[in-house]
C-alpha atoms as a PDB file:
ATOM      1  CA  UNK A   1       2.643 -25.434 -20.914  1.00  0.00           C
ATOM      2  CA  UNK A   2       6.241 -25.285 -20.529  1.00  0.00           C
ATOM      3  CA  UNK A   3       7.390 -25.404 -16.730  1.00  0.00           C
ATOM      4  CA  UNK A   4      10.012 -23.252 -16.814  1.00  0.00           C
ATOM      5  CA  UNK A   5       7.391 -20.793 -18.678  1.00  0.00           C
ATOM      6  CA  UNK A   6       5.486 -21.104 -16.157  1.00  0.00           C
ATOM      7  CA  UNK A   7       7.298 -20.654 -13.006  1.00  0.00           C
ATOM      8  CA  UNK A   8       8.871 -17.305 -14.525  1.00  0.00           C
ATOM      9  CA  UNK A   9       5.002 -16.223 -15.237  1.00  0.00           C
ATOM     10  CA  UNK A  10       4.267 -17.182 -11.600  1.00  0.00           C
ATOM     11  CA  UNK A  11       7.543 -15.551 -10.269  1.00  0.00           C
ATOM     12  CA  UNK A  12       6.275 -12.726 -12.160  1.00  0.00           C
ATOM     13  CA  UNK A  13       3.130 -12.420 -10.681  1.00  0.00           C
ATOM     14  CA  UNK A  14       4.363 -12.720  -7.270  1.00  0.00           C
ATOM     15  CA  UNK A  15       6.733 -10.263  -8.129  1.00  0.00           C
ATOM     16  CA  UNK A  16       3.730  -7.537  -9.266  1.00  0.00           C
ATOM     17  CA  UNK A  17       1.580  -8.650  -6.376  1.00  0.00           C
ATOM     18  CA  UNK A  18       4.432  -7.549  -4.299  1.00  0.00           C
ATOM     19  CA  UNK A  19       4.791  -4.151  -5.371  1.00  0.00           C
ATOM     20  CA  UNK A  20       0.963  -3.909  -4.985  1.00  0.00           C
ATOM     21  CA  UNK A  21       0.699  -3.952  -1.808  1.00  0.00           C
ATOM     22  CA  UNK A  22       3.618  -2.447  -1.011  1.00  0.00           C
ATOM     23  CA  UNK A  23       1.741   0.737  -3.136  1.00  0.00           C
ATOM     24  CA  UNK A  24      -1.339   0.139  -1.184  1.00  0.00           C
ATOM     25  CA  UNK A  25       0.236  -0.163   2.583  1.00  0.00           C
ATOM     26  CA  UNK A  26       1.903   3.735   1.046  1.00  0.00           C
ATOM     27  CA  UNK A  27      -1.117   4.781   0.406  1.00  0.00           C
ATOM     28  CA  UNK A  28      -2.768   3.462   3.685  1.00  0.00           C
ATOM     29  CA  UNK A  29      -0.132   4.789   5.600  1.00  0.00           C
ATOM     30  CA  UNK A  30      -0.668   8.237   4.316  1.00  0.00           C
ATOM     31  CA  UNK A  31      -3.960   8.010   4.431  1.00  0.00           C
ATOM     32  CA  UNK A  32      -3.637   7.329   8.225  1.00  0.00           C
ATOM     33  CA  UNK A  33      -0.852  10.216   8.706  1.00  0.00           C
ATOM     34  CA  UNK A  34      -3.376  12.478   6.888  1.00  0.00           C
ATOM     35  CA  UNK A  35      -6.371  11.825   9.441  1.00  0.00           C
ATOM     36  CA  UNK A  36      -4.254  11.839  12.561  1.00  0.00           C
ATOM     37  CA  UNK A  37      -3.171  15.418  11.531  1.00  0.00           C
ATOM     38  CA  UNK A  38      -6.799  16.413  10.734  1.00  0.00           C
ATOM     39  CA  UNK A  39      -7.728  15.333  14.013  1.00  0.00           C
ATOM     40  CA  UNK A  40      -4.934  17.027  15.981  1.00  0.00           C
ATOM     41  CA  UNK A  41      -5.728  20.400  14.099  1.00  0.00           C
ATOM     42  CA  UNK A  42      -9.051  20.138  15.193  1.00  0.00           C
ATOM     43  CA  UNK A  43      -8.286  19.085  18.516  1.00  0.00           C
ATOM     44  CA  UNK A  44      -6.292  22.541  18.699  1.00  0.00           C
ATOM     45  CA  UNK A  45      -8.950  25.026  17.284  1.00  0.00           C
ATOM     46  CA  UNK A  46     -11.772  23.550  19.501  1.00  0.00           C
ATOM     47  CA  UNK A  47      -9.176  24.121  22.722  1.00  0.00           C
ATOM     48  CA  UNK A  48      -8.170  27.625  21.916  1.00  0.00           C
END
């Protein structure tokens, strides 16, 4: 194949993997956010 085909295919790729896990830390990060609020509500039902 064509090297300079094939770097911008590469560059590509590294380019989507990027964004994926930029998308996934998101979602992790809400994810976390999400269950440290669950478990502070809780917290403050069982103490009341």
């Amino acid at each position: 194949m064509n090297p300079e085909i094939e770097y911008e295919l590469m560059k590509n790729h590294a380019s989507e993997l990027r964004k994926a896990a930029a998308e996934h830390r998101r979602v992790r990060e809400v994810e976390r956010a999400n269950k440290s609020e669950r478990r502070s509500l809780f917290g403050k039902r069982r103490s009341s």
